[in-house]
C-alpha positions as a Python dict, from the first residue, in 0.01 Angstrom:
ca = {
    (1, 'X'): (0, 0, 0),
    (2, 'X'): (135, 337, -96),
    (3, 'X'): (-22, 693, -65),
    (4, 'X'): (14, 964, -234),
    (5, 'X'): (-27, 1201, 63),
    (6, 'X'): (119, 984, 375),
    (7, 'X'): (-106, 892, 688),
    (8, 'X'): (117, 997, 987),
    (9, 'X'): (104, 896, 1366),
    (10, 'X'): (-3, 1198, 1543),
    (11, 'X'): (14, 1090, 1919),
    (12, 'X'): (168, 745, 2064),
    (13, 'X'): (221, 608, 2423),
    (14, 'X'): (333, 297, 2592),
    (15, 'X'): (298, 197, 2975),
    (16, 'X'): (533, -80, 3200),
    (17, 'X'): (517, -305, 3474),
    (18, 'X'): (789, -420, 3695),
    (19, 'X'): (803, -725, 3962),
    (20, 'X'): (756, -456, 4212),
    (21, 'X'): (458, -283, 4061),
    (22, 'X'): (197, -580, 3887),
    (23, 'X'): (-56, -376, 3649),
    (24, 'X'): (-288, -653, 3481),
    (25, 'X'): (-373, -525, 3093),
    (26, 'X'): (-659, -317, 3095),
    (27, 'X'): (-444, -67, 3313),
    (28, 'X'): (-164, -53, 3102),
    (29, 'X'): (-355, -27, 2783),
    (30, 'X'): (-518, 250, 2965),
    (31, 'X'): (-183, 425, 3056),
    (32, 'X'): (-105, 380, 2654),
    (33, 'X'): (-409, 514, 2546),
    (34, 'X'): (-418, 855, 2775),
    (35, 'X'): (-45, 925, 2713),
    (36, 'X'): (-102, 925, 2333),
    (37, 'X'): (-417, 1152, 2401),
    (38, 'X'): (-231, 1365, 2566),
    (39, 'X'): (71, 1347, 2310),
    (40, 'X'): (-148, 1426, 2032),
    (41, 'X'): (-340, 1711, 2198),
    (42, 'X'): (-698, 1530, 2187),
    (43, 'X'): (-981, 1362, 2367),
    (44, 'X'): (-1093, 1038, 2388),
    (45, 'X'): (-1434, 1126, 2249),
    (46, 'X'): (-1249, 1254, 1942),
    (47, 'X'): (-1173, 873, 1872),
    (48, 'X'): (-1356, 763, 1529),
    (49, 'X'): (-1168, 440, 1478),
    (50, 'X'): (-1017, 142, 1715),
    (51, 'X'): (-796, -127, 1624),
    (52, 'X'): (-636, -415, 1889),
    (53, 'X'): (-453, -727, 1785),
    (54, 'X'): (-493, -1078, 1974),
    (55, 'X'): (-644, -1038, 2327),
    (56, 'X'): (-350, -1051, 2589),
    (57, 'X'): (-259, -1386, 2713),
    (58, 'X'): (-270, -1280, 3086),
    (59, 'X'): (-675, -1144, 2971),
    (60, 'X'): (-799, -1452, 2725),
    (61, 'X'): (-1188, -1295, 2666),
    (62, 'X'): (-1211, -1234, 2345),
    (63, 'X'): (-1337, -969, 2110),
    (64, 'X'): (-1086, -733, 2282),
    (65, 'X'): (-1181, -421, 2089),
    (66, 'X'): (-1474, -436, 2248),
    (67, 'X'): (-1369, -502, 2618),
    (68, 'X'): (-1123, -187, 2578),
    (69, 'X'): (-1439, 28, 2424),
    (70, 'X'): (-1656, -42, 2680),
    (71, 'X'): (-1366, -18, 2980),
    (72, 'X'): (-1269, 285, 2842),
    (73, 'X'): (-1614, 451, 2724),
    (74, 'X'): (-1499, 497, 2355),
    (75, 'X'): (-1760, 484, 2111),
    (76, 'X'): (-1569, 429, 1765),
    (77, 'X'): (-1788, 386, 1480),
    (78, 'X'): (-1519, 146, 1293),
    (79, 'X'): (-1341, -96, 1548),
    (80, 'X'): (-1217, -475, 1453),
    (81, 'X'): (-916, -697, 1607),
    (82, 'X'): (-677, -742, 1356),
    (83, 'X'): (-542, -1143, 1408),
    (84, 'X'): (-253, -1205, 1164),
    (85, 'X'): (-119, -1377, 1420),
    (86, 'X'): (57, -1121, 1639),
    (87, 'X'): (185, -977, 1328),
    (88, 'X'): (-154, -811, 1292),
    (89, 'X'): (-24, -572, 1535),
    (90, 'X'): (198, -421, 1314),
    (91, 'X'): (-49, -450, 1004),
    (92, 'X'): (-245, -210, 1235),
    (93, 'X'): (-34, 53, 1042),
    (94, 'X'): (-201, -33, 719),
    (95, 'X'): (-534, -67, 811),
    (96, 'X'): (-559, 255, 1010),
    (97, 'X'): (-395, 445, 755),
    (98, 'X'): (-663, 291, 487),
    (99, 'X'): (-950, 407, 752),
    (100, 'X'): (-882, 730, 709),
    (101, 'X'): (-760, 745, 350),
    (102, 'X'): (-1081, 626, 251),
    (103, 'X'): (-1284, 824, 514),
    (104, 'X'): (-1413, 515, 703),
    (105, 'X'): (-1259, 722, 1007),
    (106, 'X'): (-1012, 956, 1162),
    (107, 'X'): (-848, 936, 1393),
    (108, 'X'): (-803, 577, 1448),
    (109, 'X'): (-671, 468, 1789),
    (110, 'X'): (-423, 143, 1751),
    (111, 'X'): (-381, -53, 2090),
    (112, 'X'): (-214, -340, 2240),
    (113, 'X'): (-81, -456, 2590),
    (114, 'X'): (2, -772, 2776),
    (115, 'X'): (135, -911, 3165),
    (116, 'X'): (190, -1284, 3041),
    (117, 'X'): (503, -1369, 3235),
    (118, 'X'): (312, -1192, 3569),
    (119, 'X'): (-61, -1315, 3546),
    (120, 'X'): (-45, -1628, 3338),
    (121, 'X'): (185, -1974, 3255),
    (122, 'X'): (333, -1841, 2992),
    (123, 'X'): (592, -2167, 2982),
    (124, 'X'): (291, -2426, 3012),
    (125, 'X'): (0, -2310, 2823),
    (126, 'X'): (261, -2149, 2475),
    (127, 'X'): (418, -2484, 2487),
    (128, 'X'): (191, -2666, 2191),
    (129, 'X'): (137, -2318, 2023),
    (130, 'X'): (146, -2278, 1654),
    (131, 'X'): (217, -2651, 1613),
    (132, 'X'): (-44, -2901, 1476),
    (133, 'X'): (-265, -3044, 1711),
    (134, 'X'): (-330, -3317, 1511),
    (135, 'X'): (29, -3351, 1264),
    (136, 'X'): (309, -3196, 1542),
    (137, 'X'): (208, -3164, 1880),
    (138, 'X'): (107, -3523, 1977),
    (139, 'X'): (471, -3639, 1840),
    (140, 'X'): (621, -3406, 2080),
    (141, 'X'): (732, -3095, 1870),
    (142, 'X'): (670, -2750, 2042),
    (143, 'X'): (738, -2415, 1934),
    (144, 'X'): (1096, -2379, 2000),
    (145, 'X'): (1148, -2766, 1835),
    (146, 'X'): (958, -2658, 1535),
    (147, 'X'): (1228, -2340, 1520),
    (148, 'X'): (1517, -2564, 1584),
    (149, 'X'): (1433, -2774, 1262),
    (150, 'X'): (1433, -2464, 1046),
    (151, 'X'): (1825, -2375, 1256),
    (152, 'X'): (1923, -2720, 1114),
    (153, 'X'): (1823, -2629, 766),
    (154, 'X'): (1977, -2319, 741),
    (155, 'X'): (2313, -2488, 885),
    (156, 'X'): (2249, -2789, 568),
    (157, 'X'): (2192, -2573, 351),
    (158, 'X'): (2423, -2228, 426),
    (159, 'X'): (2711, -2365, 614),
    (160, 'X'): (2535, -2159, 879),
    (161, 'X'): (2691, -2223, 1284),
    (162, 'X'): (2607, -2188, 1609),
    (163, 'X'): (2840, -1929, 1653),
    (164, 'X'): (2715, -1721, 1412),
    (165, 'X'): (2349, -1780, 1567),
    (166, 'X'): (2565, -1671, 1904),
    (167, 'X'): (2608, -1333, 1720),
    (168, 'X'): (2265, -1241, 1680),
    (169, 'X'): (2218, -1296, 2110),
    (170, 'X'): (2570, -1069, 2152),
    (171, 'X'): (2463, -798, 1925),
    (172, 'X'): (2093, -770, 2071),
    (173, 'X'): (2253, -757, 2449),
    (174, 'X'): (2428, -478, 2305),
    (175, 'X'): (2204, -264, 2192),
    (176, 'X'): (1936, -368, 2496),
    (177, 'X'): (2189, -326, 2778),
    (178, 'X'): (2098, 70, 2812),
    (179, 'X'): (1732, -9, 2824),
    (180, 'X'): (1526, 72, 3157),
    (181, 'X'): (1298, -209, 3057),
    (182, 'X'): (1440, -492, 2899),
    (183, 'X'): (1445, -794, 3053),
    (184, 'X'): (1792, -861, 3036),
    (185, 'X'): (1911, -501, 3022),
    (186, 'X'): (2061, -514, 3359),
    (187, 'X'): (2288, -882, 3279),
    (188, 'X'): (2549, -669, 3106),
    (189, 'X'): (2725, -798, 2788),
    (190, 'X'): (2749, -1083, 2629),
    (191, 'X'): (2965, -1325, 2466),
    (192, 'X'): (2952, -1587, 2188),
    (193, 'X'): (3106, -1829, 2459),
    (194, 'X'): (2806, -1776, 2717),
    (195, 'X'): (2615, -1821, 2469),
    (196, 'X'): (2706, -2163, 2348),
    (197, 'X'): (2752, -2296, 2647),
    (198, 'X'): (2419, -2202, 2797),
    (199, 'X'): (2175, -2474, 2870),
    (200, 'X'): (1980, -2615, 2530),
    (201, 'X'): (1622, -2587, 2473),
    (202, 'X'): (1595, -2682, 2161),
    (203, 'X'): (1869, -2823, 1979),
    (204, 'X'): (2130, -2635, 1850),
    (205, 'X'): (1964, -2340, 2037),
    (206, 'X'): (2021, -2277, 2384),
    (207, 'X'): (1884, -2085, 2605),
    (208, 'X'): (2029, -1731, 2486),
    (209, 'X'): (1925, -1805, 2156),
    (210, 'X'): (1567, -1792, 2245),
    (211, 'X'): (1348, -1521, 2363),
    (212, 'X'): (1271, -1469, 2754),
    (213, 'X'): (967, -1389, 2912),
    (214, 'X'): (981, -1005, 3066),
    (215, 'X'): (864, -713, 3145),
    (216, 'X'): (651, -841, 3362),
    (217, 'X'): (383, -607, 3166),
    (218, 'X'): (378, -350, 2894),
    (219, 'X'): (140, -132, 2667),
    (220, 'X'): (169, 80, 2351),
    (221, 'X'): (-106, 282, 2227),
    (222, 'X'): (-79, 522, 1848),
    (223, 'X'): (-269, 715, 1692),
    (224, 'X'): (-314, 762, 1323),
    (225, 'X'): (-462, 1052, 1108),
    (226, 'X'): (-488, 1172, 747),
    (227, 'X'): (-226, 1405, 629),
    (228, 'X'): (-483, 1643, 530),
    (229, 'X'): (-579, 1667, 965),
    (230, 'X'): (-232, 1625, 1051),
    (231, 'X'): (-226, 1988, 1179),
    (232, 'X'): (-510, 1967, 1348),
    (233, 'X'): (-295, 1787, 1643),
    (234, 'X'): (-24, 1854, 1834),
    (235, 'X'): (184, 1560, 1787),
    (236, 'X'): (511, 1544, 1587),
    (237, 'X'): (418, 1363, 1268),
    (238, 'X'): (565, 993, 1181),
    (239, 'X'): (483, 916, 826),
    (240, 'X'): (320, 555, 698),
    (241, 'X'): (529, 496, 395),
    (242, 'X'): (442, 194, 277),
    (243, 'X'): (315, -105, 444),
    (244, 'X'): (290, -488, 293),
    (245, 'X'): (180, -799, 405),
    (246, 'X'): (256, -1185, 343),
    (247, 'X'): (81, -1489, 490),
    (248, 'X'): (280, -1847, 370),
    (249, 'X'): (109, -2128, 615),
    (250, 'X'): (-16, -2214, 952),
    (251, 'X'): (197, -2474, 1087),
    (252, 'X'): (581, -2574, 1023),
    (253, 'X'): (473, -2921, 824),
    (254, 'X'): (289, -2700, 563),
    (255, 'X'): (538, -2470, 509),
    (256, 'X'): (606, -2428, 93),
    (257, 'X'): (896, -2624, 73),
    (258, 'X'): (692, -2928, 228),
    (259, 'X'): (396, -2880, -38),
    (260, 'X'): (520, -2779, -353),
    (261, 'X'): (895, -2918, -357),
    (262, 'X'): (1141, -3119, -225),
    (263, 'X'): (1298, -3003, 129),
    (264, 'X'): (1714, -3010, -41),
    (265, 'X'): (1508, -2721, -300),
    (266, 'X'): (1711, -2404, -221),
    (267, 'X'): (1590, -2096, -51),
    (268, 'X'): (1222, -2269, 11),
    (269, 'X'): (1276, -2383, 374),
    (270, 'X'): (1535, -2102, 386),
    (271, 'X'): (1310, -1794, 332),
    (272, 'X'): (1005, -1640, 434),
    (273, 'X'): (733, -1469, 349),
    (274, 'X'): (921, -1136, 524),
    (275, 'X'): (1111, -1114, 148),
    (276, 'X'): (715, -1029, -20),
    (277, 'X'): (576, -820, 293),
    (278, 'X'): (900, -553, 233),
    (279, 'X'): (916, -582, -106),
    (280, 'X'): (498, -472, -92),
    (281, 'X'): (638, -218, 184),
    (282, 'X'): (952, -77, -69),
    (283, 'X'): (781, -63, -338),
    (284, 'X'): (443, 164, -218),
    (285, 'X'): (725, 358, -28),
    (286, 'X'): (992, 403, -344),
    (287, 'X'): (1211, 300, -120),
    (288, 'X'): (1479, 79, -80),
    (289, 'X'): (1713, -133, 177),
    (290, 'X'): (1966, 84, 171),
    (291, 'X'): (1735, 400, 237),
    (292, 'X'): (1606, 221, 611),
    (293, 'X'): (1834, 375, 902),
    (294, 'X'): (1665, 151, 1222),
    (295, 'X'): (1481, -167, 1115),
    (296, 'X'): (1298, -284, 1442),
    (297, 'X'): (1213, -685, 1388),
    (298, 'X'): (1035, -931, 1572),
    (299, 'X'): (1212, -1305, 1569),
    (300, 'X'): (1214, -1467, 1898),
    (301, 'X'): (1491, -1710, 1806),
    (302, 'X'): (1837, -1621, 1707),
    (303, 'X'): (1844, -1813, 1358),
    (304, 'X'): (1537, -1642, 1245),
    (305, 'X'): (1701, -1293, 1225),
    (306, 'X'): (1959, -1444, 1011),
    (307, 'X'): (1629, -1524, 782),
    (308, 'X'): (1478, -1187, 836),
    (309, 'X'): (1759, -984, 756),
    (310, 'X'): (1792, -1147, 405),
    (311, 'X'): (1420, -1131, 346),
    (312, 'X'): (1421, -773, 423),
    (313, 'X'): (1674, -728, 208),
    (314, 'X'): (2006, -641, 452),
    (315, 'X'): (2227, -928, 310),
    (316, 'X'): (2202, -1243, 63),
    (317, 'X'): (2040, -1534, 279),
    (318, 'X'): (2362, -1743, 240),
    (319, 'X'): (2520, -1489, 393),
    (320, 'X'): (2333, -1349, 668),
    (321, 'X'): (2497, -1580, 918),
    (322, 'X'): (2883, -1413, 793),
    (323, 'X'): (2698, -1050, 795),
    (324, 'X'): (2633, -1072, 1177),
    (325, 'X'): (2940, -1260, 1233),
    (326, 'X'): (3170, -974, 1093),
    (327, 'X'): (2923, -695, 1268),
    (328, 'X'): (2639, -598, 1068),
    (329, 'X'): (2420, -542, 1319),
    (330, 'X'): (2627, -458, 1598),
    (331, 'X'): (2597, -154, 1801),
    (332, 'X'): (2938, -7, 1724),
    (333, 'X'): (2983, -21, 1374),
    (334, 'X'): (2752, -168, 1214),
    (335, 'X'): (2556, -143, 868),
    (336, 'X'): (2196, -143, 991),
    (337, 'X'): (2071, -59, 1358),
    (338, 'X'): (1912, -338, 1466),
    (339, 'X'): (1616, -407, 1715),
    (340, 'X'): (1775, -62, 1922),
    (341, 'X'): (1579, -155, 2208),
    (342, 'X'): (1758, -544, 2274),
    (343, 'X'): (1495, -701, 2026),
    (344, 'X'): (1333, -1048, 2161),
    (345, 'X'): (1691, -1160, 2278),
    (346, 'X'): (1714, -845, 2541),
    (347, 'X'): (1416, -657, 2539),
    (348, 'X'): (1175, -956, 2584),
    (349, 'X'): (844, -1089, 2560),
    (350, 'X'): (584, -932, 2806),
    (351, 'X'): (317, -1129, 2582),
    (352, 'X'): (138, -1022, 2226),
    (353, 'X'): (257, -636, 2316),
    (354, 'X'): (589, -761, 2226),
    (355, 'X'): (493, -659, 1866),
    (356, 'X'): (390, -302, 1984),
    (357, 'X'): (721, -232, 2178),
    (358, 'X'): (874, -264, 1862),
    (359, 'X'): (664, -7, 1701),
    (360, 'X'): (680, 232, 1946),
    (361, 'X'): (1065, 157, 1958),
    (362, 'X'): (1071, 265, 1578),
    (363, 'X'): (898, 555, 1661),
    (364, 'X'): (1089, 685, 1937),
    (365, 'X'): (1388, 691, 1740),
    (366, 'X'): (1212, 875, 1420),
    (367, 'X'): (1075, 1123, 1691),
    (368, 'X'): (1433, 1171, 1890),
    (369, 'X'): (1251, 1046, 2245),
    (370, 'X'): (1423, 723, 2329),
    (371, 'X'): (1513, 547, 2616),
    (372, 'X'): (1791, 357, 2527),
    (373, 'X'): (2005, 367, 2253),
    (374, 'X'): (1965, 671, 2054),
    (375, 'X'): (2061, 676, 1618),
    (376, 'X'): (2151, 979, 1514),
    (377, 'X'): (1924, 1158, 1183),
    (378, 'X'): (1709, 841, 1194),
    (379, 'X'): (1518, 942, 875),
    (380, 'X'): (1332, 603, 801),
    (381, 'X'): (1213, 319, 1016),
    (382, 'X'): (1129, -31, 907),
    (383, 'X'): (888, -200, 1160),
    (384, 'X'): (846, -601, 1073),
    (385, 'X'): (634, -853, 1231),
    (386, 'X'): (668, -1203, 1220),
    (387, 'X'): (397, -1454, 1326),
    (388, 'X'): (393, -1855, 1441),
    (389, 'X'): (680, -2044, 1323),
    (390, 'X'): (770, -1762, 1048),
    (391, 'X'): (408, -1773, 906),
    (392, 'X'): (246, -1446, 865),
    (393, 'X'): (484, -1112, 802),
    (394, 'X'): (371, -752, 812),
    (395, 'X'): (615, -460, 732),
    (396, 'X'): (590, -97, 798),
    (397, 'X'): (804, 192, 668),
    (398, 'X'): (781, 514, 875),
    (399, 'X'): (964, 812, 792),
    (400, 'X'): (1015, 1118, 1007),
    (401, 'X'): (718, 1446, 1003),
    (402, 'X'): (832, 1660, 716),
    (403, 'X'): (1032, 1419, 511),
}
């Protein structure tokens, strides 16, 4: 999707929880929501549109747009959940900015918060997630077994190691060390050696080379409006350049190169549907890799950045694994800042608002308000979202107001 004259984010806000201070959902969506109010200058009852992604695991009811309407007293006259997996949280860009393209309704109000690791089992009940009841699960694959067969490929196929899966772990500590709220912030560096020799969850990853559960809650809250009303607010604008979206199976066994080809086929196992989503995203943008100066990508697992940043175009796939070896996404000297906030590996997973810490990361550092690290004349952002076991993609290009 690409428009002529560029929805922008007007107004955005995020909320946290510590271990010392439990807030259950609804309160820190709430926190979200009023901070981007009062970024953008507005009131509630200005809301026309409302968009949420999947309800938050620690708050299972569904039809979450709803609960958060009626919590909250909004009355939007356009309001849906948006379940591409939890990639639909960042294809929230694309639908707002078609709601008020098109007139359905301005401004739209894009939610999301979650407490998993504080008011659920996050390690018992995700455990037979996004595997096949029926084809996976009862053999005794789980979600981080189902990633560890895709590691295994890319190490057939690319020559790919452990140590350069290590990397990925090393260079998100990096940039998440600074952090006030990632998980692992406070553990100080890492190296490739703690990393291998961690304990294994899922052969060859180990424990670094998976994503941990923490904060123990967050929220993130934006707001989107037509260019034309961009004035109207008070907000510093954050352009929607371009936005695509790719959906390639449900489950691990149907993936393409299981369907349509044998599994020693090149690049089928190997790639994801990431490599259409951007290209969808560059193209409405007229854009390019090389123009993106923070990309801020969801993964959860250390071998599927090295998938991500080929698909997203940052390196060939057979050689993502010697890009982050030799420091392409490190935090000194690097070619692309990477997940500035610690990504999965640092950062964390406070539940399904993983996906909207990421956005709000992207645009912190297109607005100049960050908490962390801080990239100097960030220009353009690219948000990406990855769903299941690298099922459903959505990618976002954001540019700074007045581009």
């Amino acid at each position: 999707m690409g428009i002529a004259d560029n929805p922008v984010v007007i107004g955005w806000g995020e909320s946290y929880a510590d271990d010392d201070e439990l807030k259950a959902p609804l309160q820190l969506a709430g926190e979200a929501i009023r901070n981007a109010l009062d970024r953008a200058g507005i009131e509630k009852d200005e809301i026309e549109g409302l968009l949420t992604g999947w309800p938050p695991l620690a708050d299972q009811r569904p039809r979450y747009n709803n609960v958060l309407s009626s919590h909250f007293n909004l009355t939007p006259t356009f309001s849906t959940t948006v379940t591409f997996h939890s990639a639909g949280v960042i294809s929230m860009f694309k639908y707002a900015a078609l709601a008020v393209e098109t007139g359905v309704a301005d401004p739209v109000l894009c939610v999301q918060s979650d407490a998993a690791a504080s008011f659920d089992d996050p390690q018992g009940g995700m455990a037979g997630t996004d595997v096949d009841p029926v084809f996976e699960h009862p053999y005794g694959l789980v979600y981080p077994g189902a990633m560890g067969l895709i590691a295994r490929r890319q190490m057939a196929e690319f020559g790919t190691t452990r140590e350069q899966f290590a990397r990925v772990a090393v260079s998100a500590r990096e940039w998440g060390v600074d952090h006030p709220h990632a998980t692992l912030g406070d553990k100080g560096l890492l190296t490739v050696e703690e990393v291998l020799d961690a304990p294994p969850v899922a052969e060859p990853l180990g424990l670094y080379d998976c994503v941990p559960w923490g904060p123990a809650g967050t929220g993130g809250a934006f707001i989107v409006t037509s260019a034309e009303n961009a004035d109207s607010y008070d907000g510093d604008a954050v352009e929607i350049l371009g936005t695509g979206e790719c959906s390639t199976h449900e489950y691990v066994s149907a993936r393409p190169s299981l369907r349509s080809g044998a599994i020693t086929e090149s690049n089928r196992l190997t790639h994801t549907g990431a490599r259409k989503s951007s290209r969808l995203a560059y193209e409405a943008a007229n854009l390019g890799p090389d123009d993106v100066d923070v990309a801020e990508v969801t993964y959860m697992f250390s071998n599927v950045a090295l998938l991500l940043l080929a698909d997203l175009g940052f390196c060939d796939v057979d050689e993502a694994g010697e890009f982050v070896a030799n420091g392409g996404i490190a935090r000194e000297g690097g070619e692309i800042a990477f997940n500035t906030h610690g990504g999965d590996l640092t950062f964390g997973q406070p539940g399904v608002s993983m996906w909207m810490n990421t956005a709000i990361e992207c645009i912190r550092q297109l607005t100049g308000e960050t908490l962390g690290a801080t990239v100097p004349d960030v220009e353009v952002g690219l948000v990406h979202g990855m769903g299941s076991t690298c099922a459903c993609h959505s990618t976002a290009l954001l540019g700074r107001g007045g581009r």
